Tab-separated table of C-alpha atoms in Angstrom:
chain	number	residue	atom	x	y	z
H	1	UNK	CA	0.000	0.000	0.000
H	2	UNK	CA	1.064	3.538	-0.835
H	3	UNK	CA	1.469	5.854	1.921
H	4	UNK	CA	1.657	10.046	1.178
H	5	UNK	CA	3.350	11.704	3.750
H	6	UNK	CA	3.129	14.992	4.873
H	7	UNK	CA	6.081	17.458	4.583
H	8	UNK	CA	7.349	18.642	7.898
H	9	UNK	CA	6.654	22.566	6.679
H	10	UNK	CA	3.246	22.670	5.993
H	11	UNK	CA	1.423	19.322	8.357
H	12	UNK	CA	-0.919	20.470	10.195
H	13	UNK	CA	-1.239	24.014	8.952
H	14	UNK	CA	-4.120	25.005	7.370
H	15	UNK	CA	-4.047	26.902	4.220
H	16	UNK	CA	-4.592	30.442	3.730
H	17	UNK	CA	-8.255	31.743	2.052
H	18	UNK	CA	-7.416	33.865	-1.285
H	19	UNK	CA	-9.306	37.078	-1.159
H	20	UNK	CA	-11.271	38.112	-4.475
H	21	UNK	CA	-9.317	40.688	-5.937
H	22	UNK	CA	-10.599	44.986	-5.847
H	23	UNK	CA	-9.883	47.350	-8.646
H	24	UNK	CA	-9.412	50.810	-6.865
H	25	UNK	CA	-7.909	53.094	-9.926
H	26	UNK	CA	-7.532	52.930	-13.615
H	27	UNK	CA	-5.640	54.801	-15.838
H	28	UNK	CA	-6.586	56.532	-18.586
H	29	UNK	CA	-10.057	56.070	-17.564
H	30	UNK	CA	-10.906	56.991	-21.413
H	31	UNK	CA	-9.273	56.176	-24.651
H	32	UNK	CA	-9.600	54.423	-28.031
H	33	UNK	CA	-9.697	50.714	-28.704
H	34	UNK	CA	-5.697	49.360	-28.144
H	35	UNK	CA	-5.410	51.655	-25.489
H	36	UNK	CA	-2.995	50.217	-22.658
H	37	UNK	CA	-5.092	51.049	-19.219
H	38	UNK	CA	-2.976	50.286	-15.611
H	39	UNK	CA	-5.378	48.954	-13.002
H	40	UNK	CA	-4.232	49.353	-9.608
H	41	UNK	CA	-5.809	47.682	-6.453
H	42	UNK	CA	-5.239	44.332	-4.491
H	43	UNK	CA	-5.770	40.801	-4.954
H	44	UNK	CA	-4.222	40.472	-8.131
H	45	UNK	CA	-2.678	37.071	-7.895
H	46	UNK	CA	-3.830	33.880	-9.873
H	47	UNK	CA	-5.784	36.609	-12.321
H	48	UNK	CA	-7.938	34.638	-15.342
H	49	UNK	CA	-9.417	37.157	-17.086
H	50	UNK	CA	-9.310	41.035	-17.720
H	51	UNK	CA	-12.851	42.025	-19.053
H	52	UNK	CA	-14.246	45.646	-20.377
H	53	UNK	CA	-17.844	44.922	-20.368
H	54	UNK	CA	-17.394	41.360	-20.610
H	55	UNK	CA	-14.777	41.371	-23.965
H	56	UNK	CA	-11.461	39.940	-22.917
H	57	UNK	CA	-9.150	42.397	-23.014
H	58	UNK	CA	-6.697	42.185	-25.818
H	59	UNK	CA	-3.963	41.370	-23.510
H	60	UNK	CA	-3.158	42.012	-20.174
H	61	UNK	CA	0.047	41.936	-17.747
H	62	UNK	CA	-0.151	40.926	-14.011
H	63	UNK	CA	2.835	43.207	-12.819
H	64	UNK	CA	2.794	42.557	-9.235
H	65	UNK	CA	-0.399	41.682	-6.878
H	66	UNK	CA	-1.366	45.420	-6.719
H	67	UNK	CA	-0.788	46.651	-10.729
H	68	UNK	CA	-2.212	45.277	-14.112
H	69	UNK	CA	-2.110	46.655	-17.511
H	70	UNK	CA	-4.266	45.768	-19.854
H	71	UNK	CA	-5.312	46.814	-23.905
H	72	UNK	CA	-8.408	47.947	-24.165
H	73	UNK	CA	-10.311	45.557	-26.735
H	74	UNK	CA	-12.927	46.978	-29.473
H	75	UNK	CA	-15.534	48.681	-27.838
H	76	UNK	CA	-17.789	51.718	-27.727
H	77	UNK	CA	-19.327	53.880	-25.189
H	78	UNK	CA	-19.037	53.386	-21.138
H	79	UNK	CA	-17.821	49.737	-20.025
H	80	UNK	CA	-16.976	48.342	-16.786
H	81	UNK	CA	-13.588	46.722	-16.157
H	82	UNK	CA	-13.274	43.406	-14.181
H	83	UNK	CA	-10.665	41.278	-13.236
H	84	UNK	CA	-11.352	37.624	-12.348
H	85	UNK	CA	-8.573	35.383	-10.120
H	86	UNK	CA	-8.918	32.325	-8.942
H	87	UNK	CA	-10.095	33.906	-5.612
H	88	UNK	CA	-13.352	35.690	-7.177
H	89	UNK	CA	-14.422	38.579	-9.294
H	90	UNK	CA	-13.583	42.159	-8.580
H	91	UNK	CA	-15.685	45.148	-8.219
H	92	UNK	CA	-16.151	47.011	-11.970
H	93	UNK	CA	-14.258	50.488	-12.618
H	94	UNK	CA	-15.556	52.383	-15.623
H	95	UNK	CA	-13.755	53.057	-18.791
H	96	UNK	CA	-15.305	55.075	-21.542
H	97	UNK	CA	-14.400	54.698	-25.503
H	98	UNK	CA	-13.381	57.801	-27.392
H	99	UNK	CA	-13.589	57.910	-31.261
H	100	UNK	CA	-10.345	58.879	-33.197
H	101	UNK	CA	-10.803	62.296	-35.207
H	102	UNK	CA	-10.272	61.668	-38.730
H	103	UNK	CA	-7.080	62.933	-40.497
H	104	UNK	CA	-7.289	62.690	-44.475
H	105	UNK	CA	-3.441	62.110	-45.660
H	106	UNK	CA	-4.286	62.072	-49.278
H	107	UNK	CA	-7.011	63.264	-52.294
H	108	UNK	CA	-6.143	61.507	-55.292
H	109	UNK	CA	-6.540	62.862	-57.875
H	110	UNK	CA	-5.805	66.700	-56.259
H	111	UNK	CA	-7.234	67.941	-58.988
H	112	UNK	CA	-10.517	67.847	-61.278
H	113	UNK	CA	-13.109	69.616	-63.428
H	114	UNK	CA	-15.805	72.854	-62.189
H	115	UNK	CA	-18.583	70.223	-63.653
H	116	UNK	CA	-17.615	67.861	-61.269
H	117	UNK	CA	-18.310	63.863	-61.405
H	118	UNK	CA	-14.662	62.550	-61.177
H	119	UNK	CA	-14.069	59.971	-58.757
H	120	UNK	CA	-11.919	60.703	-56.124
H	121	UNK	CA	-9.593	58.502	-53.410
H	122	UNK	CA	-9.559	59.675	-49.743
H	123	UNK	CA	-6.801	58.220	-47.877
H	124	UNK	CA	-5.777	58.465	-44.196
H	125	UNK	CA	-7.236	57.148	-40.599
H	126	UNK	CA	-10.217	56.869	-38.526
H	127	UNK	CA	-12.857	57.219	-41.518
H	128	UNK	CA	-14.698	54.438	-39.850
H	129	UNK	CA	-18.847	55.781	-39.033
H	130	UNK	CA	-18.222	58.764	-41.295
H	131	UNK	CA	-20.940	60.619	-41.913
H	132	UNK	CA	-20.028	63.090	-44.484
H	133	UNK	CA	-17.432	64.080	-47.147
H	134	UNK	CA	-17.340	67.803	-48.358
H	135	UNK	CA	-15.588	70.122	-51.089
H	136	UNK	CA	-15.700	73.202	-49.563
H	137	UNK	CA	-19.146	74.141	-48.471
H	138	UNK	CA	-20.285	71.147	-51.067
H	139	UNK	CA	-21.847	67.808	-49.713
H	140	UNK	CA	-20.025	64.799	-51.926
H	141	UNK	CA	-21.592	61.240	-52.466
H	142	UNK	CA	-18.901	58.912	-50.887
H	143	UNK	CA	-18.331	55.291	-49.842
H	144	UNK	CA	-16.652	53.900	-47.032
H	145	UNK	CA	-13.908	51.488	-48.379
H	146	UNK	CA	-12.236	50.884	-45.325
H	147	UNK	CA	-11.262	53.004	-42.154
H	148	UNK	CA	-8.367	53.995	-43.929
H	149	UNK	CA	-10.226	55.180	-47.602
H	150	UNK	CA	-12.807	56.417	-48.609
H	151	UNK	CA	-13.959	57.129	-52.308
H	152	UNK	CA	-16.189	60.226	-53.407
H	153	UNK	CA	-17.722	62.007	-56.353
H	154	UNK	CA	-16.589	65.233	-56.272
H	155	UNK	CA	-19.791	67.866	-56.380
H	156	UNK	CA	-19.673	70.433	-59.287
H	157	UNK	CA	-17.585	73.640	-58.293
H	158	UNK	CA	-16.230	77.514	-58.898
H	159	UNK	CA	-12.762	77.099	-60.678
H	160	UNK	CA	-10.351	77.056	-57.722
H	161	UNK	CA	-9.094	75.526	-54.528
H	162	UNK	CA	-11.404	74.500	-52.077
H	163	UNK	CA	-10.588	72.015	-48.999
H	164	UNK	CA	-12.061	68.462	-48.585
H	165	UNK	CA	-12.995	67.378	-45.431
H	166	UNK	CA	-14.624	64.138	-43.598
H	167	UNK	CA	-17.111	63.953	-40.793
H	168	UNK	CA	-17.088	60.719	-38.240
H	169	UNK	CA	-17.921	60.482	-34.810
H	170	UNK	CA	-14.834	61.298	-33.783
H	171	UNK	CA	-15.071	64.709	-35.501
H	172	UNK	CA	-14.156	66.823	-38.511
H	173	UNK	CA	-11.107	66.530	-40.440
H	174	UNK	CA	-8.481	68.678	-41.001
H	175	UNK	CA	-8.646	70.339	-44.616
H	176	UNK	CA	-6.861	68.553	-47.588
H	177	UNK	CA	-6.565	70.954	-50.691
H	178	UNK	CA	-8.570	70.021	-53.903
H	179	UNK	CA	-8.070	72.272	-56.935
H	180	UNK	CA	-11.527	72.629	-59.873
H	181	UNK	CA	-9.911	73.284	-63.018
H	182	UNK	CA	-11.750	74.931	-65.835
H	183	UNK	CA	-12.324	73.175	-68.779
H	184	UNK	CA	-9.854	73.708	-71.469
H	185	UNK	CA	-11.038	75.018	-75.173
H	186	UNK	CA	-9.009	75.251	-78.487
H	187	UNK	CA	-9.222	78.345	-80.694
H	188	UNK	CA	-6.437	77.029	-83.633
H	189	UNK	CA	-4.001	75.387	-84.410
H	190	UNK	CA	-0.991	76.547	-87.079
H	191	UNK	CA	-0.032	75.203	-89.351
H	192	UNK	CA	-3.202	73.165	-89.952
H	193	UNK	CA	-1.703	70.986	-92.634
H	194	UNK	CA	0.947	68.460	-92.570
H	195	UNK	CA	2.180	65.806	-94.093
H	196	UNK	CA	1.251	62.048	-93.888
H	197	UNK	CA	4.085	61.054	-91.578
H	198	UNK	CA	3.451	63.773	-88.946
H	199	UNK	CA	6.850	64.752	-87.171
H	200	UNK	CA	6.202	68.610	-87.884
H	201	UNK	CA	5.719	70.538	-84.965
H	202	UNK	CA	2.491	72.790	-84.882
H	203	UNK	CA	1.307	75.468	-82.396
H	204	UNK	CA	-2.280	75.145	-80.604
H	205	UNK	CA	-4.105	77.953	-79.506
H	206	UNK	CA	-6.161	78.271	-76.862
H	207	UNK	CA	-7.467	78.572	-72.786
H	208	UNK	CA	-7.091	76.934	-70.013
H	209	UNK	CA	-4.383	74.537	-71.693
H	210	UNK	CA	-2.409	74.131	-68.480
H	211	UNK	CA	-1.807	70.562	-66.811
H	212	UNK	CA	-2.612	69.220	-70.095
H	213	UNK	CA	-2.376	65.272	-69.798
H	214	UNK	CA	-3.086	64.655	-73.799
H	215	UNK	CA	-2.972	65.621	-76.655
H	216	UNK	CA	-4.705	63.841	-79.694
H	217	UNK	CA	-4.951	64.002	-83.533
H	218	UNK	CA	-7.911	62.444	-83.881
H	219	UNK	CA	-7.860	58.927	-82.253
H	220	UNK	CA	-3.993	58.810	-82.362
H	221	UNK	CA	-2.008	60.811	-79.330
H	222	UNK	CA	0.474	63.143	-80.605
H	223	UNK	CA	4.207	62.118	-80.482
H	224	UNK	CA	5.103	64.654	-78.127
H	225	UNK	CA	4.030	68.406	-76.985
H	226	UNK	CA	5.306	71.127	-74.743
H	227	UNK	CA	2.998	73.291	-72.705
H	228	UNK	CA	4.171	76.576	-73.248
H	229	UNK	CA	1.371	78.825	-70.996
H	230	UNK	CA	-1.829	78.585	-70.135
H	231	UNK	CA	-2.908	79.309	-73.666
H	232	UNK	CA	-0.428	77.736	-76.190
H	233	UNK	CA	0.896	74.104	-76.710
H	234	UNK	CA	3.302	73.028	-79.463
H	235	UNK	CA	2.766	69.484	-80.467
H	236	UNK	CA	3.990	67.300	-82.350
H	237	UNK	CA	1.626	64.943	-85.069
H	238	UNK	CA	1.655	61.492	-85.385
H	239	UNK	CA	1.996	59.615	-88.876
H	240	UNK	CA	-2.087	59.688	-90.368
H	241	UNK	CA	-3.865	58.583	-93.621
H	242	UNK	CA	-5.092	61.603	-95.816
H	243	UNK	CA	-8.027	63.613	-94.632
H	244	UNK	CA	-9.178	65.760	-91.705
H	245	UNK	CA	-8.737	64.936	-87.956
H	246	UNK	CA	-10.160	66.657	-85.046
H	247	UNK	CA	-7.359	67.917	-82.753
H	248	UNK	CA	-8.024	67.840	-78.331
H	249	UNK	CA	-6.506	68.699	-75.787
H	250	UNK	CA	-7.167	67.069	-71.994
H	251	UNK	CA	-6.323	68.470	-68.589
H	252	UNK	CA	-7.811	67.881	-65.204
H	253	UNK	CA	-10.618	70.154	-66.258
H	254	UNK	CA	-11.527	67.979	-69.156
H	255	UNK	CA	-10.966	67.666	-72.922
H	256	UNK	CA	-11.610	70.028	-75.567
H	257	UNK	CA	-14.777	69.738	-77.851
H	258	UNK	CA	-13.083	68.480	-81.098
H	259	UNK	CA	-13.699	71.507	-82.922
H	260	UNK	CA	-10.388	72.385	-84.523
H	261	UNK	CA	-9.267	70.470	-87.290
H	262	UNK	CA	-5.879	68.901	-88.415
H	263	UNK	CA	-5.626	68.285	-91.916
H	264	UNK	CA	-3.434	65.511	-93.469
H	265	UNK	CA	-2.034	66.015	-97.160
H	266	UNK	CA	-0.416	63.610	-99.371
H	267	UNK	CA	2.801	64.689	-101.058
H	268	UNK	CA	2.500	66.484	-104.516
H	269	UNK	CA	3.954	65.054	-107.687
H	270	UNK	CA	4.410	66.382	-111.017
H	271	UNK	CA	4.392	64.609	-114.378
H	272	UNK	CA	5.422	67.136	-116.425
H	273	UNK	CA	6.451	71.075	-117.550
H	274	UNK	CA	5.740	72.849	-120.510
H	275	UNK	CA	7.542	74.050	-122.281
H	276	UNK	CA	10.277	72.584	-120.844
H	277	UNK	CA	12.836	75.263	-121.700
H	278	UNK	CA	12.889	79.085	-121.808
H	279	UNK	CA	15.485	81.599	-122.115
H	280	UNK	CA	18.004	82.683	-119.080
H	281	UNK	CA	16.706	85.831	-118.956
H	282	UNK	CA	13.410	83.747	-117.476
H	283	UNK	CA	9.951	85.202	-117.835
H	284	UNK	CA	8.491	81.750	-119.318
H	285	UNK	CA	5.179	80.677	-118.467
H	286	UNK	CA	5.437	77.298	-117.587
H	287	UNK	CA	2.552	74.846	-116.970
H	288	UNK	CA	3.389	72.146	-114.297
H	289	UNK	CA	0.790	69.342	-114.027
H	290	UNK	CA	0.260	66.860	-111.510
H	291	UNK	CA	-1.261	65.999	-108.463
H	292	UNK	CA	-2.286	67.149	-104.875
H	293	UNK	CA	-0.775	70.885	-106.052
H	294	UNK	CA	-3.480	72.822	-104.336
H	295	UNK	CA	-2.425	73.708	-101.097
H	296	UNK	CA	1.609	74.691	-103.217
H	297	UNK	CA	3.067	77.106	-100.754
H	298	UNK	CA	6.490	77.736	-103.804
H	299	UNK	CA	7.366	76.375	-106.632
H	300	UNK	CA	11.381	76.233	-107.137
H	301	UNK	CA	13.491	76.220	-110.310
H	302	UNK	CA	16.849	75.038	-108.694
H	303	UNK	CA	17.002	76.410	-105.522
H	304	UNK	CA	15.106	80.032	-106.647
H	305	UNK	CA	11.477	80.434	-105.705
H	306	UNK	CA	9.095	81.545	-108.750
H	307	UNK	CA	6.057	83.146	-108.588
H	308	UNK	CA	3.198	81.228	-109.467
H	309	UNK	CA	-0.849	81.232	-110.054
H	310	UNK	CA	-2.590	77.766	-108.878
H	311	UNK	CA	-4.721	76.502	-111.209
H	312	UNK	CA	-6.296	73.704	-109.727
H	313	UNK	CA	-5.427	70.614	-107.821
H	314	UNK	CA	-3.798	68.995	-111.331
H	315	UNK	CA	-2.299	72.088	-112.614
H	316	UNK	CA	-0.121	75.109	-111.869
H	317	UNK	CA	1.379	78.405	-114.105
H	318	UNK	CA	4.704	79.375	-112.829
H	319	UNK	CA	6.739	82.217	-113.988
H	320	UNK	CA	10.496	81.496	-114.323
H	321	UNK	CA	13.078	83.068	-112.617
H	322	UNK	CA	16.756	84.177	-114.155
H	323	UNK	CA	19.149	81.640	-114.278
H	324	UNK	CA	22.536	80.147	-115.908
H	325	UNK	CA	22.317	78.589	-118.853
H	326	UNK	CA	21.788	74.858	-117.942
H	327	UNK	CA	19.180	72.239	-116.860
H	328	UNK	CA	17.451	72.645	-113.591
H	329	UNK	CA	15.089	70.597	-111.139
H	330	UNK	CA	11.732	71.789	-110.844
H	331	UNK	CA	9.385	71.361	-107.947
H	332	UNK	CA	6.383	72.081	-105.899
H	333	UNK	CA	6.646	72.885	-101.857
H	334	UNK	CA	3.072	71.691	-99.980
H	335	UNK	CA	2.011	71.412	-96.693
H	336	UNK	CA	2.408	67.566	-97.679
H	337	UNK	CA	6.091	67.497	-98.652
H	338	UNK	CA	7.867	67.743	-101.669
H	339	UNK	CA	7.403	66.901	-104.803
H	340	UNK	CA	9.551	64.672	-107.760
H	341	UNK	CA	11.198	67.089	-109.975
H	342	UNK	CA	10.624	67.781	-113.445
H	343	UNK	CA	13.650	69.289	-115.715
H	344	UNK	CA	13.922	72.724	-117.255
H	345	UNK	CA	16.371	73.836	-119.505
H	346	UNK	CA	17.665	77.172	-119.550
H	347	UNK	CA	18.769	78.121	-123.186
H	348	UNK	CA	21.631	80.442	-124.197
H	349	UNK	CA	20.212	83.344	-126.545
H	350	UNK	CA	21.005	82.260	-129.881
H	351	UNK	CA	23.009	84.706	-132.595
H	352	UNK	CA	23.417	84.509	-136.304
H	353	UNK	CA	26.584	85.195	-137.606
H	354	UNK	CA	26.018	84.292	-141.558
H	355	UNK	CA	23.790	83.358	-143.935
H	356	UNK	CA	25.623	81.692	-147.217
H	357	UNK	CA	24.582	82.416	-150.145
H	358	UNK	CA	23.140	85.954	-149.016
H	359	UNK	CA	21.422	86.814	-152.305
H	360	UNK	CA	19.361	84.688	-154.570
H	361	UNK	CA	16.254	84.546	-157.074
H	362	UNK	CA	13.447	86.500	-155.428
H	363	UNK	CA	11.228	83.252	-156.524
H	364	UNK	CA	12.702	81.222	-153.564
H	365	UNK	CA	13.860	77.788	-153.485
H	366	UNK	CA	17.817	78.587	-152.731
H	367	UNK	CA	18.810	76.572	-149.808
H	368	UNK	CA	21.462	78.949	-147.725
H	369	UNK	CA	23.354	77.708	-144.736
H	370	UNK	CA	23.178	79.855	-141.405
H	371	UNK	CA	25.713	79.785	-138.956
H	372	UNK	CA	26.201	81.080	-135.690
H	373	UNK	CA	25.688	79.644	-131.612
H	374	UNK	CA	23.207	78.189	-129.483
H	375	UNK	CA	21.085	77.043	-132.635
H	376	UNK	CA	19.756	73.829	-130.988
H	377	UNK	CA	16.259	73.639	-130.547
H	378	UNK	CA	15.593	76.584	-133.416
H	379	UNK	CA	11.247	76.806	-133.657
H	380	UNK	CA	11.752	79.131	-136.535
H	381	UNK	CA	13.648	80.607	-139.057
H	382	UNK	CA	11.619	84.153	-140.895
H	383	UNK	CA	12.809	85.974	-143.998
H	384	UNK	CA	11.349	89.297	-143.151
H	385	UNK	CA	8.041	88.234	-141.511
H	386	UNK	CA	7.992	84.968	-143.647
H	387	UNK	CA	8.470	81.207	-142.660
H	388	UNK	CA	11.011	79.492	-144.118
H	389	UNK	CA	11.445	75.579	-144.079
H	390	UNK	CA	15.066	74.589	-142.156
H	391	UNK	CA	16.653	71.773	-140.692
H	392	UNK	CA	19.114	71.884	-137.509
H	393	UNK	CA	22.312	70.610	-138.808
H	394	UNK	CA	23.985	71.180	-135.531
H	395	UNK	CA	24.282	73.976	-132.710
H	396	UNK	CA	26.319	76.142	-135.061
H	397	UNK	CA	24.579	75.524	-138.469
H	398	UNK	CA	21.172	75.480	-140.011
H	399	UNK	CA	19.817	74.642	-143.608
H	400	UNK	CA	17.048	76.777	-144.888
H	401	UNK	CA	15.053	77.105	-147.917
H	402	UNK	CA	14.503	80.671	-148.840
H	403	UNK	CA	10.590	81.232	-149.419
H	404	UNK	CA	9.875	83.672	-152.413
H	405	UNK	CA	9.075	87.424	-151.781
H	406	UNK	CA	9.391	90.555	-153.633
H	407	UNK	CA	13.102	91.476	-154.535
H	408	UNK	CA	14.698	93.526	-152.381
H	409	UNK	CA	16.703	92.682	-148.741
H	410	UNK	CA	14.979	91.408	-145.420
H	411	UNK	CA	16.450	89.901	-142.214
H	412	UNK	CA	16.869	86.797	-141.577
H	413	UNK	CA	16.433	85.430	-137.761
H	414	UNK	CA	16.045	82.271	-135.840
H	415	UNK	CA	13.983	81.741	-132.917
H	416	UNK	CA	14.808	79.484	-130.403
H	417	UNK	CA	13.418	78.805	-126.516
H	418	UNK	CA	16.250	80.778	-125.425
H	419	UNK	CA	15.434	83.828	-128.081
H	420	UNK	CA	15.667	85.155	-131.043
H	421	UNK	CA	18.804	86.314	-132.999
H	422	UNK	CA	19.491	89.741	-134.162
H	423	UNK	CA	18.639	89.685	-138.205
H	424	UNK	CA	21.580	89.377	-141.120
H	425	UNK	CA	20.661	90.734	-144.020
H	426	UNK	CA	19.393	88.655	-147.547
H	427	UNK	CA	18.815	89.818	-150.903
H	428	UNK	CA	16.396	89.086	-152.788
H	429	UNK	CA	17.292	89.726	-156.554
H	430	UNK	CA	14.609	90.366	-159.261
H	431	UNK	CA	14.866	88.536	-162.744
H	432	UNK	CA	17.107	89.973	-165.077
H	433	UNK	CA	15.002	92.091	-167.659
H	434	UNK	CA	14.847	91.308	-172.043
């Protein structure tokens, strides 16, 4: 048989009741949820449970038989703290909730149009309960996210800064700036053509352009732009097909009505000039024909601008400047590009030096040989005022048949793109008499 023995300290003493335990201060006896409350008093040995109004505290300490602390859990309004040993329940102290004033840390976006309607992103603490969410003066329909955000529509407002607050419980928020931005507008933009690859830069005109986001050329966003002021943006288009495209412009206060108009061209291109020579002296009237020539902004012969008349989209009249004698690349400048070039020849004036024989029957039908320089390209050879038949032998020589005419002595002359020579005299000689 087992036998339990006594131990020579404690047989035949009788143990010692435990007292229930008496809270006498706490402190704070207010504060938020998490709040870390020291309970003072007696008894506190063998402690179960720390209560405030019957939720177990979050945690709780037993620092010596006299002191607690203890976080207050969750809770709302006026609650009674107990602590429960092994030796009983203690009396209940009070401890009242408090409710955290909000503090907004962020608005996101800070900024948004006078019509209102944007969503915006309240961030920060203690939204929990809130009741209301202004702009200013302005109510704003809101939802609670979370204690920590909140998201509202923000109420149509005066351009301007106004300050968004939150209502909870706990009480009002400190201000958080939120700027209304008027709604931008464009007036122009220059140059309104371009060409089908874009890369020009153009100039918009306009108000309230500032903080713009985006700019677009119709669906397409333009390659890059620079807000110069509050009223002008240079921007650069994106490659397009032919045609028209509405130009906008968005900022925080909105995007532009798509009223101003971007037009695309495609390049020009010539297929031919005529004539296709003319004198260095210039003053030709050339006809260019082609394509997409409307909108011609110059016409060059070389690298020298001529004046010009457009005809119509297939045609233009250009005047030609002075030049060298020598061949020259023509071309047409639009808003489009450049066009292929087209050759001109400027022509030397030509001179007559001879005319071999210089007399003959004043019945025609002598063939003379004229000499002299820049020949080439002769469109007529006159006795007088009267054709003559000819054939270009070279630059220096011509053949001609002399047509008939009363006797007596005319000129001679040859015309050529590049002129007409001075005359040299030929006689015609009358038959002899019987």
């Amino acid at each position: 048989m087992e036998t339990h023995h006594s131990s020579p300290s404690t047989a035949g003493r009788p143990l010692a009741p435990q007292v229930a335990p008496v809270i006498n201060v706490s402190s704070p006896a207010s504060g938020l949820a998490g709040t870390t409350v020291t309970l003072t008093g007696s008894g506190f040995t063998g402690v179960t449970a720390v209560t405030f109004g019957g939720v177990p505290a979050t945690s709780f300490t037993v620092v010596s038989s006299t002191r607690i602390t203890a976080v207050a859990p969750a809770g709302s309004g006026t609650v009674q703290i107990v602590v429960t040993t092994t030796g009983g329940t203690s009396n209940g102290i009070g401890f009242t909730y408090t409710t955290a004033t909000p503090v907004i840390s962020t608005v996101a976006p800070s900024q948004g149009p006078v019509a209102g309607g944007n969503t915006v992103t309240l961030t920060g603490s203690a939204f929990g309960g809130a009741t209301t969410v202004r702009f200013g003066a302005a109510p704003a329909a809101f939802a609670l996210v979370s204690p920590t955000q909140v998201t509202a529509t923000a109420p149509a407002g005066a351009a301007g800064a106004v300050n968004v607050t939150i209502t909870t419980p706990g009480g009002t928020s400190a201000g958080v700036p939120y700027t209304y931005v008027s709604a931008p507008a464009l007036s122009a933009v220059a140059p309104s053509q371009g060409p089908l690859s874009g890369g020009n830069s153009v100039i918009l005109s306009g108000t309230d352009l500032t903080g713009a986001g985006a700019v677009g050329f119709g669906s397409s966003p333009s390659t890059s732009f620079t807000v110069l002021s509050a009223t002008q943006i240079t921007a650069v288009p994106p490659a397009a097909a032919a045609g028209a495209v509405a130009v906008t412009v968005t900022t925080p206060g909105g995007t532009t009505l798509g009223d101003v108009f971007y037009y695309y061209l495609a390049p020009p291109a010539l297929t031919g000039g005529s004539p296709g020579a003319g004198p260095t002296a210039g003053g030709t009237t050339v006809t260019l024909t082609g394509s997409n020539l409307l909108a011609a902004t110059a016409v060059r012969f070389g690298a020298t601008a001529a004046t010009f008349t457009i005809v119509s989209a297939v045609q233009i009249n250009a005047v030609a400047p002075a030049a060298p004698a020598g061949s020259v690349a023509v071309t047409v400048v639009t808003p489009g590009g450049t066009s292929n070039a087209v050759a001109y020849a400027y022509l030397a004036a030509p001179a007559l030096a001879t005319v071999t024989p210089n007399q003959g029957a004043a019945s025609g039908g002598t063939t003379v040989t004229l000499t002299g320089t820049n020949l080439t390209g002769a469109t007529s050879v006159l006795f007088g005022t009267v054709s003559a038949a000819f054939t270009v032998v070279s630059d220096s020589h011509l053949t001609a048949t002399v047509p008939p005419g009363a006797a007596g002595t005319v000129s001679v002359t040859v015309a050529t793109p590049g002129g007409t020579t001075a005359g040299v005299p030929y006689t015609r000689l009358a038959p002899p008499g019987i």
